[in-house]
Amino acid sequence: MKTKAIFIGIIFLSFILPAQAQTTNSRWGFELSSGLSMATQKLGGAKLNPGLGFEGIFHYRFAQHTGVYAGWGWNHFGADNSFAGNDVCFEETGYVMGLQYKRALGSSPVSWYLRAGALYNHIETENADGDIINDTGHGWGWQLAGGIDLPLGKSWSLTPGVKFNSLTPETSFDGTARQLDYRYLQVRVGIRRSF
């Protein structure tokens, strides 16, 4: 929890610090996005309720249309009934890094983007009291994303999009080994600042 608070504080400071003069050729950017998540399959036999997620990522454009991104994300799903009991939550947290391709829509200032990246995340299972009853440990997964970049001024833009995350960690719960196929679709709206 302390790491989350520090990370959110750094993000907040990056938005309130005075901005330098910006141009449309900015190579760096920072984006915060949040929105709804829908599981695409059951998790260990449990039907997951619609969830909510958040992601903060840094961008660096190293070529005209191509760049890299890296950051941290959190996603939360509840389940009424599951292998872990009734009224439990599954929280995924960890890191994302990958490549981004971004291109203008014709001659307009609006751009579209595609992203492909790796995840290094873990899933915590929490009971109804909020106690962690299982942790998968960090493992590798992948992410695909796409959306549009709508300029809001010289250094700000709105970034609605869709993301798909896939993570398949192994864990042991009550002495039984399980592989959790954690796959979900996210509809996100983000705000991006270029610098």
PDB file of C-alpha atoms in Angstrom:
ATOM      1  CA  MET A   1       0.000   0.000   0.000  1.00  0.00           C
ATOM      2  CA  LYS A   2       2.912   2.347   0.747  1.00  0.00           C
ATOM      3  CA  THR A   3       4.257   1.819  -2.803  1.00  0.00           C
ATOM      4  CA  LYS A   4       0.855   2.723  -4.265  1.00  0.00           C
ATOM      5  CA  ALA A   5       0.728   5.953  -2.241  1.00  0.00           C
ATOM      6  CA  ILE A   6       4.234   6.975  -3.357  1.00  0.00           C
ATOM      7  CA  PHE A   7       3.440   6.178  -6.990  1.00  0.00           C
ATOM      8  CA  ILE A   8       0.195   8.187  -6.917  1.00  0.00           C
ATOM      9  CA  GLY A   9       2.054  11.098  -5.268  1.00  0.00           C
ATOM     10  CA  ILE A  10       4.667  11.145  -8.029  1.00  0.00           C
ATOM     11  CA  ILE A  11       1.944  11.095 -10.672  1.00  0.00           C
ATOM     12  CA  PHE A  12       0.109  13.955  -8.970  1.00  0.00           C
ATOM     13  CA  LEU A  13       3.276  16.068  -8.783  1.00  0.00           C
ATOM     14  CA  SER A  14       4.042  15.504 -12.451  1.00  0.00           C
ATOM     15  CA  PHE A  15       0.690  17.068 -13.346  1.00  0.00           C
ATOM     16  CA  ILE A  16       0.835  20.103 -11.074  1.00  0.00           C
ATOM     17  CA  LEU A  17       4.413  21.166 -11.777  1.00  0.00           C
ATOM     18  CA  PRO A  18       4.595  24.099 -14.212  1.00  0.00           C
ATOM     19  CA  ALA A  19       4.758  23.004 -17.835  1.00  0.00           C
ATOM     20  CA  GLN A  20       7.564  24.057 -20.127  1.00  0.00           C
ATOM     21  CA  ALA A  21       6.784  25.324 -23.620  1.00  0.00           C
ATOM     22  CA  GLN A  22       5.490  22.393 -25.627  1.00  0.00           C
ATOM     23  CA  THR A  23       5.429  21.553 -29.311  1.00  0.00           C
ATOM     24  CA  THR A  24       3.683  18.838 -31.244  1.00  0.00           C
ATOM     25  CA  ASN A  25       7.094  17.173 -31.646  1.00  0.00           C
ATOM     26  CA  SER A  26       7.390  16.272 -27.959  1.00  0.00           C
ATOM     27  CA  ARG A  27       9.133  12.943 -27.476  1.00  0.00           C
ATOM     28  CA  TRP A  28       8.065  12.291 -23.864  1.00  0.00           C
ATOM     29  CA  GLY A  29       4.642  11.857 -22.357  1.00  0.00           C
ATOM     30  CA  PHE A  30       2.846  10.634 -19.264  1.00  0.00           C
ATOM     31  CA  GLU A  31      -0.647   9.106 -19.336  1.00  0.00           C
ATOM     32  CA  LEU A  32      -3.170   8.219 -16.634  1.00  0.00           C
ATOM     33  CA  SER A  33      -6.096   6.032 -17.659  1.00  0.00           C
ATOM     34  CA  SER A  34      -8.973   4.355 -15.892  1.00  0.00           C
ATOM     35  CA  GLY A  35     -12.139   2.525 -16.788  1.00  0.00           C
ATOM     36  CA  LEU A  36     -14.233  -0.617 -16.712  1.00  0.00           C
ATOM     37  CA  SER A  37     -12.929  -4.164 -17.135  1.00  0.00           C
ATOM     38  CA  MET A  38     -14.798  -7.262 -18.257  1.00  0.00           C
ATOM     39  CA  ALA A  39     -13.384 -10.769 -17.821  1.00  0.00           C
ATOM     40  CA  THR A  40     -13.437 -12.768 -21.060  1.00  0.00           C
ATOM     41  CA  GLN A  41     -13.544 -16.126 -19.240  1.00  0.00           C
ATOM     42  CA  LYS A  42     -13.959 -17.611 -15.782  1.00  0.00           C
ATOM     43  CA  LEU A  43     -11.036 -17.456 -13.359  1.00  0.00           C
ATOM     44  CA  GLY A  44     -10.439 -20.903 -11.874  1.00  0.00           C
ATOM     45  CA  GLY A  45     -14.117 -21.704 -12.491  1.00  0.00           C
ATOM     46  CA  ALA A  46     -15.301 -18.423 -10.893  1.00  0.00           C
ATOM     47  CA  LYS A  47     -17.440 -15.945 -12.800  1.00  0.00           C
ATOM     48  CA  LEU A  48     -15.939 -12.489 -12.252  1.00  0.00           C
ATOM     49  CA  ASN A  49     -18.137  -9.425 -11.835  1.00  0.00           C
ATOM     50  CA  PRO A  50     -17.358  -6.336 -13.948  1.00  0.00           C
ATOM     51  CA  GLY A  51     -14.241  -4.662 -12.596  1.00  0.00           C
ATOM     52  CA  LEU A  52     -12.331  -1.413 -12.520  1.00  0.00           C
ATOM     53  CA  GLY A  53      -8.751  -0.610 -13.412  1.00  0.00           C
ATOM     54  CA  PHE A  54      -6.144   2.130 -13.460  1.00  0.00           C
ATOM     55  CA  GLU A  55      -2.838   2.532 -15.295  1.00  0.00           C
ATOM     56  CA  GLY A  56      -0.078   5.144 -15.342  1.00  0.00           C
ATOM     57  CA  ILE A  57       2.516   4.962 -18.115  1.00  0.00           C
ATOM     58  CA  PHE A  58       5.441   6.977 -19.456  1.00  0.00           C
ATOM     59  CA  HIS A  59       5.956   7.245 -23.222  1.00  0.00           C
ATOM     60  CA  TYR A  60       9.100   7.920 -25.223  1.00  0.00           C
ATOM     61  CA  ARG A  61       8.922   8.363 -29.011  1.00  0.00           C
ATOM     62  CA  PHE A  62      12.245   7.357 -30.604  1.00  0.00           C
ATOM     63  CA  ALA A  63      11.120   7.483 -34.267  1.00  0.00           C
ATOM     64  CA  GLN A  64       8.499   9.439 -36.214  1.00  0.00           C
ATOM     65  CA  HIS A  65       5.631   7.046 -35.417  1.00  0.00           C
ATOM     66  CA  THR A  66       7.186   4.533 -33.017  1.00  0.00           C
ATOM     67  CA  GLY A  67       7.938   4.653 -29.324  1.00  0.00           C
ATOM     68  CA  VAL A  68       8.151   2.684 -26.126  1.00  0.00           C
ATOM     69  CA  TYR A  69       6.024   2.839 -22.989  1.00  0.00           C
ATOM     70  CA  ALA A  70       6.395   1.584 -19.430  1.00  0.00           C
ATOM     71  CA  GLY A  71       4.394   1.976 -16.245  1.00  0.00           C
ATOM     72  CA  TRP A  72       2.331   0.449 -13.467  1.00  0.00           C
ATOM     73  CA  GLY A  73      -1.268  -0.754 -13.358  1.00  0.00           C
ATOM     74  CA  TRP A  74      -3.951  -2.046 -10.997  1.00  0.00           C
ATOM     75  CA  ASN A  75      -7.124  -3.970 -11.805  1.00  0.00           C
ATOM     76  CA  HIS A  76      -9.856  -5.251  -9.477  1.00  0.00           C
ATOM     77  CA  PHE A  77     -12.551  -7.893  -9.979  1.00  0.00           C
ATOM     78  CA  GLY A  78     -15.034  -9.210  -7.443  1.00  0.00           C
ATOM     79  CA  ALA A  79     -16.574 -12.696  -7.414  1.00  0.00           C
ATOM     80  CA  ASP A  80     -19.686 -13.753  -5.526  1.00  0.00           C
ATOM     81  CA  ASN A  81     -18.633 -17.435  -5.510  1.00  0.00           C
ATOM     82  CA  SER A  82     -15.174 -18.829  -6.256  1.00  0.00           C
ATOM     83  CA  PHE A  83     -12.629 -21.508  -5.353  1.00  0.00           C
ATOM     84  CA  ALA A  84     -11.411 -19.042  -2.690  1.00  0.00           C
ATOM     85  CA  GLY A  85     -14.835 -18.664  -1.051  1.00  0.00           C
ATOM     86  CA  ASN A  86     -17.787 -16.293  -1.285  1.00  0.00           C
ATOM     87  CA  ASP A  87     -17.543 -12.527  -1.745  1.00  0.00           C
ATOM     88  CA  VAL A  88     -13.846 -12.404  -2.663  1.00  0.00           C
ATOM     89  CA  CYS A  89     -11.827  -9.954  -4.758  1.00  0.00           C
ATOM     90  CA  PHE A  90      -8.995 -10.538  -7.188  1.00  0.00           C
ATOM     91  CA  GLU A  91      -6.537  -7.650  -7.481  1.00  0.00           C
ATOM     92  CA  GLU A  92      -3.895  -7.616 -10.188  1.00  0.00           C
ATOM     93  CA  THR A  93      -1.012  -5.170  -9.844  1.00  0.00           C
ATOM     94  CA  GLY A  94       2.293  -4.837 -11.584  1.00  0.00           C
ATOM     95  CA  TYR A  95       4.249  -3.431 -14.460  1.00  0.00           C
ATOM     96  CA  VAL A  96       3.706  -2.989 -18.181  1.00  0.00           C
ATOM     97  CA  MET A  97       6.247  -2.215 -20.914  1.00  0.00           C
ATOM     98  CA  GLY A  98       6.051  -2.325 -24.685  1.00  0.00           C
ATOM     99  CA  LEU A  99       6.050  -0.702 -28.116  1.00  0.00           C
ATOM    100  CA  GLN A 100       3.618   1.889 -29.440  1.00  0.00           C
ATOM    101  CA  TYR A 101       2.831   2.870 -33.028  1.00  0.00           C
ATOM    102  CA  LYS A 102       1.003   6.194 -33.418  1.00  0.00           C
ATOM    103  CA  ARG A 103      -0.100   7.953 -36.586  1.00  0.00           C
ATOM    104  CA  ALA A 104      -2.273  10.967 -37.482  1.00  0.00           C
ATOM    105  CA  LEU A 105      -5.712  10.428 -39.012  1.00  0.00           C
ATOM    106  CA  GLY A 106      -5.100  12.074 -42.378  1.00  0.00           C
ATOM    107  CA  SER A 107      -4.233  15.741 -41.921  1.00  0.00           C
ATOM    108  CA  SER A 108      -6.232  16.134 -38.684  1.00  0.00           C
ATOM    109  CA  PRO A 109      -4.611  16.661 -35.266  1.00  0.00           C
ATOM    110  CA  VAL A 110      -6.320  13.444 -34.063  1.00  0.00           C
ATOM    111  CA  SER A 111      -4.103  10.321 -34.017  1.00  0.00           C
ATOM    112  CA  TRP A 112      -4.707   6.589 -33.644  1.00  0.00           C
ATOM    113  CA  TYR A 113      -2.370   4.267 -31.761  1.00  0.00           C
ATOM    114  CA  LEU A 114      -1.619   0.569 -31.339  1.00  0.00           C
ATOM    115  CA  ARG A 115       0.350  -0.927 -28.437  1.00  0.00           C
ATOM    116  CA  ALA A 116       1.823  -4.350 -27.755  1.00  0.00           C
ATOM    117  CA  GLY A 117       3.524  -5.025 -24.451  1.00  0.00           C
ATOM    118  CA  ALA A 118       4.608  -7.370 -21.721  1.00  0.00           C
ATOM    119  CA  LEU A 119       3.150  -7.505 -18.211  1.00  0.00           C
ATOM    120  CA  TYR A 120       5.014  -8.462 -15.049  1.00  0.00           C
ATOM    121  CA  ASN A 121       2.117  -8.720 -12.601  1.00  0.00           C
ATOM    122  CA  HIS A 122       0.727 -10.698  -9.689  1.00  0.00           C
ATOM    123  CA  ILE A 123      -2.790 -11.473  -8.489  1.00  0.00           C
ATOM    124  CA  GLU A 124      -3.814 -11.147  -4.852  1.00  0.00           C
ATOM    125  CA  THR A 125      -6.976 -12.805  -3.597  1.00  0.00           C
ATOM    126  CA  GLU A 126      -8.735 -10.898  -0.803  1.00  0.00           C
ATOM    127  CA  ASN A 127     -11.556 -12.104   1.431  1.00  0.00           C
ATOM    128  CA  ALA A 128     -14.631 -10.045   2.375  1.00  0.00           C
ATOM    129  CA  ASP A 129     -12.663  -8.383   5.216  1.00  0.00           C
ATOM    130  CA  GLY A 130      -9.969  -7.174   2.803  1.00  0.00           C
ATOM    131  CA  ASP A 131      -7.324  -9.631   4.054  1.00  0.00           C
ATOM    132  CA  ILE A 132      -4.973 -11.116   1.455  1.00  0.00           C
ATOM    133  CA  ILE A 133      -5.527 -14.883   1.476  1.00  0.00           C
ATOM    134  CA  ASN A 134      -3.418 -15.742  -1.588  1.00  0.00           C
ATOM    135  CA  ASP A 135      -0.746 -14.137  -3.772  1.00  0.00           C
ATOM    136  CA  THR A 136       0.428 -15.680  -7.039  1.00  0.00           C
ATOM    137  CA  GLY A 137       3.768 -13.871  -7.056  1.00  0.00           C
ATOM    138  CA  HIS A 138       4.872 -11.880 -10.092  1.00  0.00           C
ATOM    139  CA  GLY A 139       4.827 -13.537 -13.482  1.00  0.00           C
ATOM    140  CA  TRP A 140       4.841 -12.607 -17.161  1.00  0.00           C
ATOM    141  CA  GLY A 141       1.822 -11.867 -19.336  1.00  0.00           C
ATOM    142  CA  TRP A 142       0.984  -9.663 -22.301  1.00  0.00           C
ATOM    143  CA  GLN A 143      -1.145  -6.674 -23.316  1.00  0.00           C
ATOM    144  CA  LEU A 144      -2.600  -5.418 -26.614  1.00  0.00           C
ATOM    145  CA  ALA A 145      -4.185  -1.967 -26.867  1.00  0.00           C
ATOM    146  CA  GLY A 146      -5.528   0.530 -29.358  1.00  0.00           C
ATOM    147  CA  GLY A 147      -7.290   3.856 -29.335  1.00  0.00           C
ATOM    148  CA  ILE A 148      -7.225   7.471 -30.386  1.00  0.00           C
ATOM    149  CA  ASP A 149      -5.375  10.554 -29.158  1.00  0.00           C
ATOM    150  CA  LEU A 150      -7.556  13.700 -29.111  1.00  0.00           C
ATOM    151  CA  PRO A 151      -5.537  16.909 -28.534  1.00  0.00           C
ATOM    152  CA  LEU A 152      -6.885  19.221 -25.805  1.00  0.00           C
ATOM    153  CA  GLY A 153      -4.253  21.909 -26.261  1.00  0.00           C
ATOM    154  CA  LYS A 154      -0.527  22.231 -26.735  1.00  0.00           C
ATOM    155  CA  SER A 155       0.578  19.576 -24.241  1.00  0.00           C
ATOM    156  CA  TRP A 156      -2.603  17.706 -23.197  1.00  0.00           C
ATOM    157  CA  SER A 157      -4.691  15.082 -24.937  1.00  0.00           C
ATOM    158  CA  LEU A 158      -7.550  12.700 -24.202  1.00  0.00           C
ATOM    159  CA  THR A 159      -6.763   9.034 -24.959  1.00  0.00           C
ATOM    160  CA  PRO A 160      -9.834   6.766 -25.060  1.00  0.00           C
ATOM    161  CA  GLY A 161      -9.065   3.177 -25.970  1.00  0.00           C
ATOM    162  CA  VAL A 162      -9.460  -0.540 -25.478  1.00  0.00           C
ATOM    163  CA  LYS A 163      -6.928  -2.893 -23.846  1.00  0.00           C
ATOM    164  CA  PHE A 164      -6.717  -6.651 -23.542  1.00  0.00           C
ATOM    165  CA  ASN A 165      -4.581  -8.187 -20.764  1.00  0.00           C
ATOM    166  CA  SER A 166      -3.629 -11.848 -20.401  1.00  0.00           C
ATOM    167  CA  LEU A 167      -1.856 -13.363 -17.396  1.00  0.00           C
ATOM    168  CA  THR A 168      -1.708 -17.077 -16.500  1.00  0.00           C
ATOM    169  CA  PRO A 169       0.074 -17.447 -13.146  1.00  0.00           C
ATOM    170  CA  GLU A 170       0.231 -20.663 -11.174  1.00  0.00           C
ATOM    171  CA  THR A 171      -0.625 -20.704  -7.491  1.00  0.00           C
ATOM    172  CA  SER A 172      -1.448 -23.080  -4.693  1.00  0.00           C
ATOM    173  CA  PHE A 173      -4.680 -22.585  -2.767  1.00  0.00           C
ATOM    174  CA  ASP A 174      -5.562 -24.848   0.190  1.00  0.00           C
ATOM    175  CA  GLY A 175      -2.936 -27.335  -0.981  1.00  0.00           C
ATOM    176  CA  THR A 176      -4.305 -27.519  -4.520  1.00  0.00           C
ATOM    177  CA  ALA A 177      -2.173 -26.282  -7.438  1.00  0.00           C
ATOM    178  CA  ARG A 178      -4.098 -24.024  -9.824  1.00  0.00           C
ATOM    179  CA  GLN A 179      -3.334 -22.173 -13.011  1.00  0.00           C
ATOM    180  CA  LEU A 180      -5.341 -18.952 -13.169  1.00  0.00           C
ATOM    181  CA  ASP A 181      -6.268 -17.862 -16.691  1.00  0.00           C
ATOM    182  CA  TYR A 182      -6.750 -14.162 -16.038  1.00  0.00           C
ATOM    183  CA  ARG A 183      -7.904 -12.512 -19.263  1.00  0.00           C
ATOM    184  CA  TYR A 184      -9.952  -9.371 -19.553  1.00  0.00           C
ATOM    185  CA  LEU A 185     -10.955  -6.533 -21.831  1.00  0.00           C
ATOM    186  CA  GLN A 186     -10.742  -2.946 -20.596  1.00  0.00           C
ATOM    187  CA  VAL A 187     -12.485   0.170 -21.884  1.00  0.00           C
ATOM    188  CA  ARG A 188     -10.343   3.063 -20.706  1.00  0.00           C
ATOM    189  CA  VAL A 189     -10.289   6.838 -20.919  1.00  0.00           C
ATOM    190  CA  GLY A 190      -6.980   8.510 -20.267  1.00  0.00           C
ATOM    191  CA  ILE A 191      -5.410  11.928 -20.074  1.00  0.00           C
ATOM    192  CA  ARG A 192      -1.921  12.413 -21.476  1.00  0.00           C
ATOM    193  CA  ARG A 193       0.589  15.190 -20.957  1.00  0.00           C
ATOM    194  CA  SER A 194       3.454  15.635 -23.408  1.00  0.00           C
ATOM    195  CA  PHE A 195       6.744  17.240 -22.432  1.00  0.00           C
TER     196      PHE A 195
END
